[in-house]
PDB file of C-alpha atoms in Angstrom:
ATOM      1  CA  UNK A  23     -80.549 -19.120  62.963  1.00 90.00           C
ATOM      2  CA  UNK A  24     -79.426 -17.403  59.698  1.00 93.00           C
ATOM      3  CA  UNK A  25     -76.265 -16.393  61.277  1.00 91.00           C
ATOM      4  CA  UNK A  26     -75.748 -20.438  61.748  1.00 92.00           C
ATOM      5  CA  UNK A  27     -76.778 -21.724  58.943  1.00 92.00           C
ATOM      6  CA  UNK A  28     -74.307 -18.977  56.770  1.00 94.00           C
ATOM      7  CA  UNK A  29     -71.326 -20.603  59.080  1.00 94.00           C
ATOM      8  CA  UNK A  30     -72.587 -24.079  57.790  1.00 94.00           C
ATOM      9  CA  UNK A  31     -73.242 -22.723  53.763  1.00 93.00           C
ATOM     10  CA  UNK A  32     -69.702 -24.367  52.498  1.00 94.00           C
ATOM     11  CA  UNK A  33     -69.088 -27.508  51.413  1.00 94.00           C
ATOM     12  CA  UNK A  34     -65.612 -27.672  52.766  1.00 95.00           C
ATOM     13  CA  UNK A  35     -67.283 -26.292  56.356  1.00 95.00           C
ATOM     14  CA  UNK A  36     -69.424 -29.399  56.477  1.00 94.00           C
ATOM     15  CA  UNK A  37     -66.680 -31.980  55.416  1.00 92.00           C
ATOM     16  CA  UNK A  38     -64.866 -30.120  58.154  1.00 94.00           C
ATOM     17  CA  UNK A  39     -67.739 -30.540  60.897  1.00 94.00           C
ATOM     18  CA  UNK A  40     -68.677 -33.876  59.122  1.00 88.00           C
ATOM     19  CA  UNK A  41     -64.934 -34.898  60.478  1.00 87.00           C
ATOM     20  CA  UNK A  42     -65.301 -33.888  63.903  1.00 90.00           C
ATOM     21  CA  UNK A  43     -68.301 -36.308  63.963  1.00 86.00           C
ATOM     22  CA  UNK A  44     -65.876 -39.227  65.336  1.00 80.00           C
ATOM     23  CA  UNK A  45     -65.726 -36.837  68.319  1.00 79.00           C
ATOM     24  CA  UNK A  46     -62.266 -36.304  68.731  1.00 79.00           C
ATOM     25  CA  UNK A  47     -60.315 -33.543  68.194  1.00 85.00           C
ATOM     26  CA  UNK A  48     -57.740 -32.641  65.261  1.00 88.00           C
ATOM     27  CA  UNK A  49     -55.256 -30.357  64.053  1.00 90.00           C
ATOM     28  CA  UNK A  50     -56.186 -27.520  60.637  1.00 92.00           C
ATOM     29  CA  UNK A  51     -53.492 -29.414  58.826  1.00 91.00           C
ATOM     30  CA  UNK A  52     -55.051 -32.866  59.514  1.00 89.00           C
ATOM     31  CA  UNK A  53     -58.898 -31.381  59.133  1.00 92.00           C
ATOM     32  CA  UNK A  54     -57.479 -29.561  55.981  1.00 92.00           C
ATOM     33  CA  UNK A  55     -56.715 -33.156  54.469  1.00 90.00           C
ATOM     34  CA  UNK A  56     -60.283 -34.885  55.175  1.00 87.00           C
ATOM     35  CA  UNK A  57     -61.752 -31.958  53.521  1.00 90.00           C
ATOM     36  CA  UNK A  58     -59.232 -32.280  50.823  1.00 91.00           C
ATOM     37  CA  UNK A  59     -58.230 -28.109  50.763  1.00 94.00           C
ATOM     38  CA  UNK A  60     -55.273 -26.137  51.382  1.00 94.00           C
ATOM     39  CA  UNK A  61     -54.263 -25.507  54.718  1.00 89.00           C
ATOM     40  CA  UNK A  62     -54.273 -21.753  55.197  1.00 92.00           C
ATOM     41  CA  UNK A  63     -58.355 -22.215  53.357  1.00 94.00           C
ATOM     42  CA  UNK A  64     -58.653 -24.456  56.461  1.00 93.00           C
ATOM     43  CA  UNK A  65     -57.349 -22.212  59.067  1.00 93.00           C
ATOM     44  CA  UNK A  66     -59.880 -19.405  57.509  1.00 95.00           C
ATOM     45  CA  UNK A  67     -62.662 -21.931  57.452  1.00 96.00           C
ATOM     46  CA  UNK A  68     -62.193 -22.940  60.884  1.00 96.00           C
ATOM     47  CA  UNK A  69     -61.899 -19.638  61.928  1.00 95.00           C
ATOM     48  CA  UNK A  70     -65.566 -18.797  60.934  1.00 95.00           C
ATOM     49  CA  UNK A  71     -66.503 -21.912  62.598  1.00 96.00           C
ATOM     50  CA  UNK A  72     -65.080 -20.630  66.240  1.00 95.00           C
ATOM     51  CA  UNK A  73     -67.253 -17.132  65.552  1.00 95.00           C
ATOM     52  CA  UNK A  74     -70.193 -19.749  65.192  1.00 95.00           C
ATOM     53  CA  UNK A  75     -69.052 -21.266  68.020  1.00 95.00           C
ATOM     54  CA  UNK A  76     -69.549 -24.689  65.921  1.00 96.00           C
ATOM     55  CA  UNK A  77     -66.340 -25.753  66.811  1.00 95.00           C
ATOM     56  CA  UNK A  78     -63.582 -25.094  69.705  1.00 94.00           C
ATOM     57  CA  UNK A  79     -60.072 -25.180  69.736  1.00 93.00           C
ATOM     58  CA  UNK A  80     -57.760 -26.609  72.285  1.00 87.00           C
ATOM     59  CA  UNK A  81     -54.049 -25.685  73.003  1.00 85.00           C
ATOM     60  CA  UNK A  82     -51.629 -28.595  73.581  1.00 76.00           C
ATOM     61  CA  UNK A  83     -47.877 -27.592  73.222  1.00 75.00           C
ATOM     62  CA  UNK A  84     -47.560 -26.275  69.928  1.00 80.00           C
ATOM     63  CA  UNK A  85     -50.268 -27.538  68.468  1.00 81.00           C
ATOM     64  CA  UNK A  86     -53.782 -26.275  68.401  1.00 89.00           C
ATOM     65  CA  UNK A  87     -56.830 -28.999  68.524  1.00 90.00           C
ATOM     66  CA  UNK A  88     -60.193 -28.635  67.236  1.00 94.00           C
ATOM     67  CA  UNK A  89     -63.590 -30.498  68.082  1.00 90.00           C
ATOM     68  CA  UNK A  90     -66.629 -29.994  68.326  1.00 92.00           C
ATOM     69  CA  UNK A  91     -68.695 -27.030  70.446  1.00 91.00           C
ATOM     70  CA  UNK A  92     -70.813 -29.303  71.891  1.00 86.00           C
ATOM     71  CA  UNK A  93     -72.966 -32.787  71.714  1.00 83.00           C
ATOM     72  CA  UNK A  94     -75.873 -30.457  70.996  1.00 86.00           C
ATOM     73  CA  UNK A  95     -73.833 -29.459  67.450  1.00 91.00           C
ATOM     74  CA  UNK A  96     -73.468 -33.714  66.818  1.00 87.00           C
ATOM     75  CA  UNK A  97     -76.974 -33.977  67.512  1.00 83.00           C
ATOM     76  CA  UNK A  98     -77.600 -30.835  65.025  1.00 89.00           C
ATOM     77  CA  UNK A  99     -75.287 -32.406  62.602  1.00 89.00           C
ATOM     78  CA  UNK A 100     -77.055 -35.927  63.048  1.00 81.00           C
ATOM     79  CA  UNK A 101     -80.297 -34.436  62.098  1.00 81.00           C
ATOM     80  CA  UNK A 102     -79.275 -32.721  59.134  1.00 85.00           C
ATOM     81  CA  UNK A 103     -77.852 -35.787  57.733  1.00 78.00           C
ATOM     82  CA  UNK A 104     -80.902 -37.527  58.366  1.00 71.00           C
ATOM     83  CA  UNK A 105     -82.830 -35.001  56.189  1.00 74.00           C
ATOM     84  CA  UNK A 106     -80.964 -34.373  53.261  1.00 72.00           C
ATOM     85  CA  UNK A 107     -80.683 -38.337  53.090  1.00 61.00           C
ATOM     86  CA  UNK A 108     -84.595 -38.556  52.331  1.00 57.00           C
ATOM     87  CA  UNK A 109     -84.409 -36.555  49.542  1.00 55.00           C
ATOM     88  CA  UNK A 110     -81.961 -39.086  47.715  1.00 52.00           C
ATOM     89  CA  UNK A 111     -83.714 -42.127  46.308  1.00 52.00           C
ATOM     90  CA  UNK A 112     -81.777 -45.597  48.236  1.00 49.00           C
ATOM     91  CA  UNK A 113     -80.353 -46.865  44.640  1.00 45.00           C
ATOM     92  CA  UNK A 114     -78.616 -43.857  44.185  1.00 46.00           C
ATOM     93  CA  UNK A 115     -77.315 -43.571  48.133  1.00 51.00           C
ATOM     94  CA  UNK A 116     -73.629 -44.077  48.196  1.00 62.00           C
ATOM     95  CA  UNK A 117     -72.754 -45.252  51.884  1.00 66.00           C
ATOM     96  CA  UNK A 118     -69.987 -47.315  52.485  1.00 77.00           C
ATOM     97  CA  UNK A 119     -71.418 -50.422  53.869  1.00 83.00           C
ATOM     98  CA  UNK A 120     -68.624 -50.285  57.095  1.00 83.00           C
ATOM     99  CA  UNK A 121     -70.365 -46.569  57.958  1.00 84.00           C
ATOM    100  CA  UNK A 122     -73.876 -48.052  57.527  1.00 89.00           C
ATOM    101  CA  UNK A 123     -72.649 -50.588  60.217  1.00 92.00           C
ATOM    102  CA  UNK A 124     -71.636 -48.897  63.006  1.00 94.00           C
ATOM    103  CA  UNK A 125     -70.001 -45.447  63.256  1.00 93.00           C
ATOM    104  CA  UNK A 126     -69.529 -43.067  66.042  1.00 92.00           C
ATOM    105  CA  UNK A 127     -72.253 -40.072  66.348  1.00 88.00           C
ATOM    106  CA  UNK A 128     -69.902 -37.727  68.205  1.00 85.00           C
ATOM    107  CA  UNK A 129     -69.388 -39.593  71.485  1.00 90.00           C
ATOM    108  CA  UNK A 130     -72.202 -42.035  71.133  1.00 93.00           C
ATOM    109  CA  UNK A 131     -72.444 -45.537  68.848  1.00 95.00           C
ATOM    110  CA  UNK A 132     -74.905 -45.238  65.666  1.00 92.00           C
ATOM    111  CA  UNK A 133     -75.797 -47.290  62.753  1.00 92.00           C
ATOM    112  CA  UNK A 134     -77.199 -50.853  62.163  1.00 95.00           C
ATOM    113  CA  UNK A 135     -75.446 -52.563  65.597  1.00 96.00           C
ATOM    114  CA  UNK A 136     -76.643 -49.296  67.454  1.00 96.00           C
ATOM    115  CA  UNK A 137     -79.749 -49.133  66.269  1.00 94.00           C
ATOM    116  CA  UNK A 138     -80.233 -53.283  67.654  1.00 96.00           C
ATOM    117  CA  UNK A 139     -78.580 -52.214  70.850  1.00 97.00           C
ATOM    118  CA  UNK A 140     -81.534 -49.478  71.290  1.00 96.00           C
ATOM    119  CA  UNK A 141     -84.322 -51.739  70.313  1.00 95.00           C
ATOM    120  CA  UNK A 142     -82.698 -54.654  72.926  1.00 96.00           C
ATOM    121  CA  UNK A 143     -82.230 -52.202  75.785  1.00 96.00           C
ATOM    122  CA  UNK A 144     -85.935 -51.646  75.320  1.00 95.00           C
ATOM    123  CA  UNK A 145     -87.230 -54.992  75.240  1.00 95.00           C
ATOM    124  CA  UNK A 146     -84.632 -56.025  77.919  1.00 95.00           C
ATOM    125  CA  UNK A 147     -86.252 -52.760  80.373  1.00 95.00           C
ATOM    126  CA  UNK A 148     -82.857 -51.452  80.724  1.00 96.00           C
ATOM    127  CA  UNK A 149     -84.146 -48.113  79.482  1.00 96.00           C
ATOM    128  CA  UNK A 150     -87.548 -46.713  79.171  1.00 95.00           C
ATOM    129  CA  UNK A 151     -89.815 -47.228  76.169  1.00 91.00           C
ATOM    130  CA  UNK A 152     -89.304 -43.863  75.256  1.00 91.00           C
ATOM    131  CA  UNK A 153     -85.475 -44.151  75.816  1.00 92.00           C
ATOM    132  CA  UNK A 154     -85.267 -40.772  78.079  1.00 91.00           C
ATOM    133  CA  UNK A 155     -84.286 -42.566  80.934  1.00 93.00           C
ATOM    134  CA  UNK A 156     -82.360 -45.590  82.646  1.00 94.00           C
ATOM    135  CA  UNK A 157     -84.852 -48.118  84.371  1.00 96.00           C
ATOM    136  CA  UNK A 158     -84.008 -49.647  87.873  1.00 95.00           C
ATOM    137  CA  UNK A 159     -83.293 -52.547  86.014  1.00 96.00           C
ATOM    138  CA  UNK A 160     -80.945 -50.751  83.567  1.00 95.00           C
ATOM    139  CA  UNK A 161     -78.863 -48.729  86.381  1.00 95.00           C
ATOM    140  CA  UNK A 162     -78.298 -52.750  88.320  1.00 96.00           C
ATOM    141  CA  UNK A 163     -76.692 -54.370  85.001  1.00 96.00           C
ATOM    142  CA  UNK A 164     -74.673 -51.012  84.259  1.00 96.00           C
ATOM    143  CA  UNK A 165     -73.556 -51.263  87.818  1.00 96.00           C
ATOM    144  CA  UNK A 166     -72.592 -55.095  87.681  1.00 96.00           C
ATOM    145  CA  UNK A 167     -70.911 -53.978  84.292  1.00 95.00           C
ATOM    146  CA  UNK A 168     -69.105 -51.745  86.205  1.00 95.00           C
ATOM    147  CA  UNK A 169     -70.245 -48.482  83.985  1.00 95.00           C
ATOM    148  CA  UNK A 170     -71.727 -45.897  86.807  1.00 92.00           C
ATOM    149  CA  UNK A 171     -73.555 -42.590  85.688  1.00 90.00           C
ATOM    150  CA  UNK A 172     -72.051 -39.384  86.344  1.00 90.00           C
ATOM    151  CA  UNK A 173     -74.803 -37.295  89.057  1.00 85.00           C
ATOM    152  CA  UNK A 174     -73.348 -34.070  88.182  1.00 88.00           C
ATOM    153  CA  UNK A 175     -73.095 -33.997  84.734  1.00 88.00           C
ATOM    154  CA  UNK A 176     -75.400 -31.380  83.203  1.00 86.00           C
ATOM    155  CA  UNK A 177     -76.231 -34.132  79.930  1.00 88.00           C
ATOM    156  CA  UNK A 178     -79.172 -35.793  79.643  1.00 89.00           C
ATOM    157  CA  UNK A 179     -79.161 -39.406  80.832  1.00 92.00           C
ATOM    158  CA  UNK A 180     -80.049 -40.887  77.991  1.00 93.00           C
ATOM    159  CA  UNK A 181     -82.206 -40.138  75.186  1.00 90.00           C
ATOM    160  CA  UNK A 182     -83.518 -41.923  71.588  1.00 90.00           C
ATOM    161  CA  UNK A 183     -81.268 -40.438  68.706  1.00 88.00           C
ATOM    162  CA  UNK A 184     -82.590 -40.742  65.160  1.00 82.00           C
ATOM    163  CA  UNK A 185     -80.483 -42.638  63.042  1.00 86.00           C
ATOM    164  CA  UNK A 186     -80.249 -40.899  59.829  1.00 80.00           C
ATOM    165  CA  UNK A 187     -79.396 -44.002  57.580  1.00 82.00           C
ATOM    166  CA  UNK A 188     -81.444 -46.446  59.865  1.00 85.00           C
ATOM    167  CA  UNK A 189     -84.410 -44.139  59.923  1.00 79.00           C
ATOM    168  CA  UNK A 190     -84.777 -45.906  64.027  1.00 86.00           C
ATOM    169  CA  UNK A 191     -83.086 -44.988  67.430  1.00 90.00           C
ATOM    170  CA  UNK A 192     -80.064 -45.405  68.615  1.00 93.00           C
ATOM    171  CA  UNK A 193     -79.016 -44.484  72.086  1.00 95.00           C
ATOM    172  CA  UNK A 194     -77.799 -40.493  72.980  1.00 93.00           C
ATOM    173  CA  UNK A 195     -76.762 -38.700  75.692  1.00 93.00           C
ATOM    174  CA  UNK A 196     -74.960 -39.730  78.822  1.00 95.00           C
ATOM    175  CA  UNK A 197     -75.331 -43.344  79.041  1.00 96.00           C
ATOM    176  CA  UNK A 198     -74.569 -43.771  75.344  1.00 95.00           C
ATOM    177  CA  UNK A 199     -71.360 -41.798  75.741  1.00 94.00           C
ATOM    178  CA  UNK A 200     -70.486 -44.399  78.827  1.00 96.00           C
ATOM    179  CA  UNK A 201     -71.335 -47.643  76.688  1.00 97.00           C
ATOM    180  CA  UNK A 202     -68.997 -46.294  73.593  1.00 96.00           C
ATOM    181  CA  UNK A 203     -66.749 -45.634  76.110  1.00 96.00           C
ATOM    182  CA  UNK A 204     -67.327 -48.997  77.589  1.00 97.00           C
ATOM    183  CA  UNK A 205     -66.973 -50.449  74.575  1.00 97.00           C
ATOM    184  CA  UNK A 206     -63.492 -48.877  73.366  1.00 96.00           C
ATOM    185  CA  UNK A 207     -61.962 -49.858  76.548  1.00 97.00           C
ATOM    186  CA  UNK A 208     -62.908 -53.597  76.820  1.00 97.00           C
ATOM    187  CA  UNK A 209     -61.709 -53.922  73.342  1.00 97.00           C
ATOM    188  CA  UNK A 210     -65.020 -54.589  72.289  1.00 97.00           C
ATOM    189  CA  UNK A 211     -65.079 -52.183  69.384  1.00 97.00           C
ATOM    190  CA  UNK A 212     -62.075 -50.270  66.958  1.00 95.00           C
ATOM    191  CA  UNK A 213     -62.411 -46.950  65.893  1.00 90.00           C
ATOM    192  CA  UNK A 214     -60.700 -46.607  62.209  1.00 83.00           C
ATOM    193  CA  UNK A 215     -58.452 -43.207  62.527  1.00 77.00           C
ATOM    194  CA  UNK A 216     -59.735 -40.648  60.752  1.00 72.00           C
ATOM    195  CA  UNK A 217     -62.954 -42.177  60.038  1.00 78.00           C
ATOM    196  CA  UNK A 218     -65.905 -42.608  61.491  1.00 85.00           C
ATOM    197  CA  UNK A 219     -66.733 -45.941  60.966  1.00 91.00           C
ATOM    198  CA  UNK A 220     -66.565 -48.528  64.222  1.00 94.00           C
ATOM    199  CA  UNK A 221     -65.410 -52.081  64.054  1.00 95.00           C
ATOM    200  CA  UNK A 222     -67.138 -54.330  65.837  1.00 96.00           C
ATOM    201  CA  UNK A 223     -64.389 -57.103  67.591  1.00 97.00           C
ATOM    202  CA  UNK A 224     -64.767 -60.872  67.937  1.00 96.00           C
ATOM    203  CA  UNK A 225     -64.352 -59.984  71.662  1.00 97.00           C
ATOM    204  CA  UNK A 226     -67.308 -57.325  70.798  1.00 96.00           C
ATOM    205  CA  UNK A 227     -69.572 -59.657  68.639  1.00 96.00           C
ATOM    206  CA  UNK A 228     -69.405 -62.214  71.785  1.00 97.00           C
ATOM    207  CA  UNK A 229     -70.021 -59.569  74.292  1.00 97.00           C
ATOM    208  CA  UNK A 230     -72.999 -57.665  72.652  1.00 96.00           C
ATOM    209  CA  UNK A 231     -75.056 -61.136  72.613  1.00 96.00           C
ATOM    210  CA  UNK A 232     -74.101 -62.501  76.464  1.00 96.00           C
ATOM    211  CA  UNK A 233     -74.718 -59.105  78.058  1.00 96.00           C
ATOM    212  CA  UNK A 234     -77.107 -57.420  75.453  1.00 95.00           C
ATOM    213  CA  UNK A 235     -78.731 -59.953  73.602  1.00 94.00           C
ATOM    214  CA  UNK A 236     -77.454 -58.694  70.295  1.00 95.00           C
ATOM    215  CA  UNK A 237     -76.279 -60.903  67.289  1.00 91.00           C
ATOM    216  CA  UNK A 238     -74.178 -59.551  64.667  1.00 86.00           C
TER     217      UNK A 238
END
């Protein structure tokens, strides 16, 4: 645990990590930019992050691509945000309103318009009160949807994630990953490169109420 939290003790570590919240993967020059440092300090921050096996690096061509280790890191990462955002009094909490919104938690939707999603799912019985799993009810309208779950994957199939600027759930694990998924590809929602903020579409807006019962 000290080992970890040494990897994490840099403030251009966490805007790098912070970065790789949108869940996709980037390039040390690109990462070196967001975290606004030069790119060789990037290459020997990022380094340090693969010993902490925070992050992992893919090989594409030329290039080299990093992300994320895992969803358990987002989640870690999700947390942390939650609790160093209680010791800052709301007047003096400077959130752009677009992130407050809707942004992506690594591969899952958070913010306001997640955090409505959760609390319909609930009422609606697609998921359980407890939001660890996908009611009978739930798996039908995913189904008609045409969103099916993975059986073999080793992720949880769904769980309640704290939202750190909500302070309420939104939904995790495998069947959030499936609706942001959903989402992306029906046009529904925009992702804003380099960013993590989410915009919702007018296609997205009328969606959410018919299927989910949410109004933005």
């Amino acid at each position: 645990m000290a080992a970890l939290a040494a990897a994490m003790s840099d403030t251009s570590r966490m805007k790098i990590l912070c970065a790789l919240m949108d869940g996709r993967a980037w390039t040390a020059t690109e990462l070196s930019a967001m975290a606004e440092i030069a790119a060789s300090t990037a290459s020997a921050h990022l380094s340090r992050l693969l010993k902490a096996n925070l992050v992992t690096c893919l090989s594409q061509g030329r290039h080299r691509y990093f992300r994320l280790y895992s969803h358990h890191i987002a989640a870690l990462l999700e947390q942390m945000m939650g609790i160093t955002s209680y010791s800052i009094k709301p007047p003096n909490l400077k959130v752009p309103a677009e992130l407050l919104k809707a942004r992506t938690c690594y591969d899952h939707l958070a913010g306001e318009i997640a955090v409505s999603l959760y609390t319909a799912l609930v009422q609606h019985r697609w998921i359980t009160a407890d939001g660890n799993h996908l009611t009978k009810h739930g798996t039908e309208k995913l189904l008609q949807l045409g969103i099916s779950l993975d059986k073999k994957t080793k992720r949880k199939e769904c769980y309640a994630c704290l939202d750190w600027s909500e302070r309420k759930f939104h939904l995790g694990g495998h069947t959030g990953a499936l609706l942001f998924q959903f989402f992306e590809n029906e046009g529904w929602i925009n992702r804003t490169p380099g960013y993590r903020e989410v915009i919702v579409t007018l296609k997205g807006r009328k969606a959410l109420k018919k299927y989910f019962h949410v109004e933005i």
